[in-house]
mmCIF file of C-alpha atoms in Angstrom:
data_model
loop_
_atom_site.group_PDB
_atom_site.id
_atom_site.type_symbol
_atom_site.label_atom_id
_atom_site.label_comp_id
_atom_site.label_asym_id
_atom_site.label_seq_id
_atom_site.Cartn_x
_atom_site.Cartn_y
_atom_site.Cartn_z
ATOM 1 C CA UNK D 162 -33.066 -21.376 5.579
ATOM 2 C CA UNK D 163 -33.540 -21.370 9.611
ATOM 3 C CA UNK D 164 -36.509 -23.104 11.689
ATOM 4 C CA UNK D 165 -39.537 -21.179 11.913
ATOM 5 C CA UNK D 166 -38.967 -18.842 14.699
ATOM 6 C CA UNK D 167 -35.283 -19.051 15.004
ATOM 7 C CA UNK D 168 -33.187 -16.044 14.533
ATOM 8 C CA UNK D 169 -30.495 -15.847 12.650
ATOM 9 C CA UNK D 170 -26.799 -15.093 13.977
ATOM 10 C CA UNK D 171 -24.540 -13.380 12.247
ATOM 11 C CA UNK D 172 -21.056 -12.992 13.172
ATOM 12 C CA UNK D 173 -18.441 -11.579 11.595
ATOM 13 C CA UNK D 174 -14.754 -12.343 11.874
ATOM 14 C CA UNK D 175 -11.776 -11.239 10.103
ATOM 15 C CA UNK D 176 -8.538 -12.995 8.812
ATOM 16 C CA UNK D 177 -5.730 -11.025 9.526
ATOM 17 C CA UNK D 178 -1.403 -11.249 8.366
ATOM 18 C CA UNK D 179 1.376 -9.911 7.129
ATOM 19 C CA UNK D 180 1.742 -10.125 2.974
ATOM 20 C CA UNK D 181 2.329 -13.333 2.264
ATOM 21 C CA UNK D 182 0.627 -14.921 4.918
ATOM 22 C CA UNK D 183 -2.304 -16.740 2.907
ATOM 23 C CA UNK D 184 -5.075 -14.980 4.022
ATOM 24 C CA UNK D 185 -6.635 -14.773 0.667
ATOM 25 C CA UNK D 186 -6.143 -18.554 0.084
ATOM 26 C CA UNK D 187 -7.857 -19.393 3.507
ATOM 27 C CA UNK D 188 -10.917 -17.036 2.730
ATOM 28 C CA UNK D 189 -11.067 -18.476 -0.834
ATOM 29 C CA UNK D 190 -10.901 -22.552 0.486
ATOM 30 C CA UNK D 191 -13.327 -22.553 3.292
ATOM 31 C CA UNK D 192 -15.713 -19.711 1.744
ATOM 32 C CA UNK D 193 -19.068 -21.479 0.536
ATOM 33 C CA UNK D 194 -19.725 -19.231 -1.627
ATOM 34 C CA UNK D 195 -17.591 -17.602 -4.593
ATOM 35 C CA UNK D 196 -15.021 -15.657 -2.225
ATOM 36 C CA UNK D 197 -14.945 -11.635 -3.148
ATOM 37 C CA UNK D 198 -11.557 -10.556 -3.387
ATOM 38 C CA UNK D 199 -9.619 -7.627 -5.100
ATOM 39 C CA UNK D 200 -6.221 -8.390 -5.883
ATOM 40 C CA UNK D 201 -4.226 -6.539 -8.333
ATOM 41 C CA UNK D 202 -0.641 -7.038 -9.970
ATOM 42 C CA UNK D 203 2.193 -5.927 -7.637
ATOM 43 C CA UNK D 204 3.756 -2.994 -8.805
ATOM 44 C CA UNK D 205 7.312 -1.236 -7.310
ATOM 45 C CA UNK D 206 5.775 0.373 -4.060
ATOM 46 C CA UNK D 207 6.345 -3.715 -2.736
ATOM 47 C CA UNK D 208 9.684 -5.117 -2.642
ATOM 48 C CA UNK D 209 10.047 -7.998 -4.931
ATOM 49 C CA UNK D 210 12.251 -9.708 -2.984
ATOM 50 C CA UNK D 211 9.894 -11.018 -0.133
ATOM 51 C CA UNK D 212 7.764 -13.563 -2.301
ATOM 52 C CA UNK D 213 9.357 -13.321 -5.826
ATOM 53 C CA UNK D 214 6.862 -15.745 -7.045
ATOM 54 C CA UNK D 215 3.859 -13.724 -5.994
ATOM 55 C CA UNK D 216 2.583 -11.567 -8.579
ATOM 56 C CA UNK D 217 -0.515 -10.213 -6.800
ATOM 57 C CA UNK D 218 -1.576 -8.526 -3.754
ATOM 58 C CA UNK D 219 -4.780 -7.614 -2.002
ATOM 59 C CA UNK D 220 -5.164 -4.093 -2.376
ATOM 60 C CA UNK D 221 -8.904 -3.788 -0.406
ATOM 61 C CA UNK D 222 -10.390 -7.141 1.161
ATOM 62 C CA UNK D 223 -11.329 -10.841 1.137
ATOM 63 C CA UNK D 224 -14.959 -11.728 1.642
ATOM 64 C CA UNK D 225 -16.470 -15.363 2.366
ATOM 65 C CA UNK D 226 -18.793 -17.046 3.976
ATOM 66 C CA UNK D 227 -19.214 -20.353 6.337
ATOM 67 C CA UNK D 228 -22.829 -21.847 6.962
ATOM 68 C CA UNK D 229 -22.097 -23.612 10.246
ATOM 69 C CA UNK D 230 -25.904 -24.683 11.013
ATOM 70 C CA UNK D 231 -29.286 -23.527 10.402
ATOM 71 C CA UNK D 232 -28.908 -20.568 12.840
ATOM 72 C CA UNK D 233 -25.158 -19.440 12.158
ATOM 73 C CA UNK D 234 -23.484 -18.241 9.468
ATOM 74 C CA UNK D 235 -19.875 -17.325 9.966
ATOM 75 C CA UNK D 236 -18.723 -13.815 7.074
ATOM 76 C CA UNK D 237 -14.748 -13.816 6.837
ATOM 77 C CA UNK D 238 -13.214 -10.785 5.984
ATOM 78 C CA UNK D 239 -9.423 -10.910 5.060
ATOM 79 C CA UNK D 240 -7.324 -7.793 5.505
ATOM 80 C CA UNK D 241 -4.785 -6.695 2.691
ATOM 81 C CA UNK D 242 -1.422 -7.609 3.951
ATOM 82 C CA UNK D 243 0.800 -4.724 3.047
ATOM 83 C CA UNK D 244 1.768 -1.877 5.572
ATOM 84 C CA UNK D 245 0.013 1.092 2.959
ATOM 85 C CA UNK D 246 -3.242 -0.889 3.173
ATOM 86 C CA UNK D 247 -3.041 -0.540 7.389
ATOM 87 C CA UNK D 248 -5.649 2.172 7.674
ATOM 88 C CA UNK D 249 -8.438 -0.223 6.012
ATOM 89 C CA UNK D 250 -7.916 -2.755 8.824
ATOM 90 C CA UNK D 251 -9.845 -0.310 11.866
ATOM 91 C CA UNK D 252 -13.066 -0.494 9.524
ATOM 92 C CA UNK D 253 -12.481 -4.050 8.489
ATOM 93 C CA UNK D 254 -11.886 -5.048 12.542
ATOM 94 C CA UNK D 255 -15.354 -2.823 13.311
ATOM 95 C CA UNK D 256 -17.589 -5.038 15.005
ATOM 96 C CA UNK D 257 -15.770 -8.480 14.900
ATOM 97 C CA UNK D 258 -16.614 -11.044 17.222
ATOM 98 C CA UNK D 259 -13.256 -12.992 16.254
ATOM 99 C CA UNK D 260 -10.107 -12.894 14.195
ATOM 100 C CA UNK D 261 -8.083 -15.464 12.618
ATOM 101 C CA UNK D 262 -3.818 -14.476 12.061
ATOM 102 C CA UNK D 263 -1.810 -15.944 10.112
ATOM 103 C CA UNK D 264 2.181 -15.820 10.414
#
């Protein structure tokens, strides 16, 4: 809840990578609330051969959120890592104040 009179800031930033790169387990282990994600089982369009013991991918996005004081409250969005899932990042990146990558 914020101080009578104070406004609110809300700023979003996204969590960007390559497949592989975490970005789900970030969002999902500093996320205050239940993290929103949409991972499904890999199928064949992925090469198995890059992370052989991953068996799921995120196929949409990540969503979290950080309460950094009464005022602020920080909404992560993770990008899906894989190359077919690039056109969702130029709406996901739409009015970001920040970005987090991960290599």
């Amino acid at each position: 809840m914020t101080r009578a009179g104070a406004q609110l800031s809300a700023t979003k930033i996204v969590v960007v990578g390559g497949h592989g790169t975490g970005r789900t387990t970030m969002v999902r282990s500093v996320s205050e609330i239940r993290s929103l994600h949409t991972e499904e089982t890999i199928t064949g369009a992925l090469p198995a051969v890059s992370f052989p013991a991953k068996t799921a991918t995120t196929v949409a996005l990540d969503f979290g959120r950080i309460t950094l004081d009464d005022e602020t409250v920080l909404y992560l969005f993770g990008t899906p890592g894989q190359e077919r899932f690039r056109f969702l990042w130029d709406r996901l990146l739409n009015g970001t104040i920040g970005a987090v990558v991960l290599v």
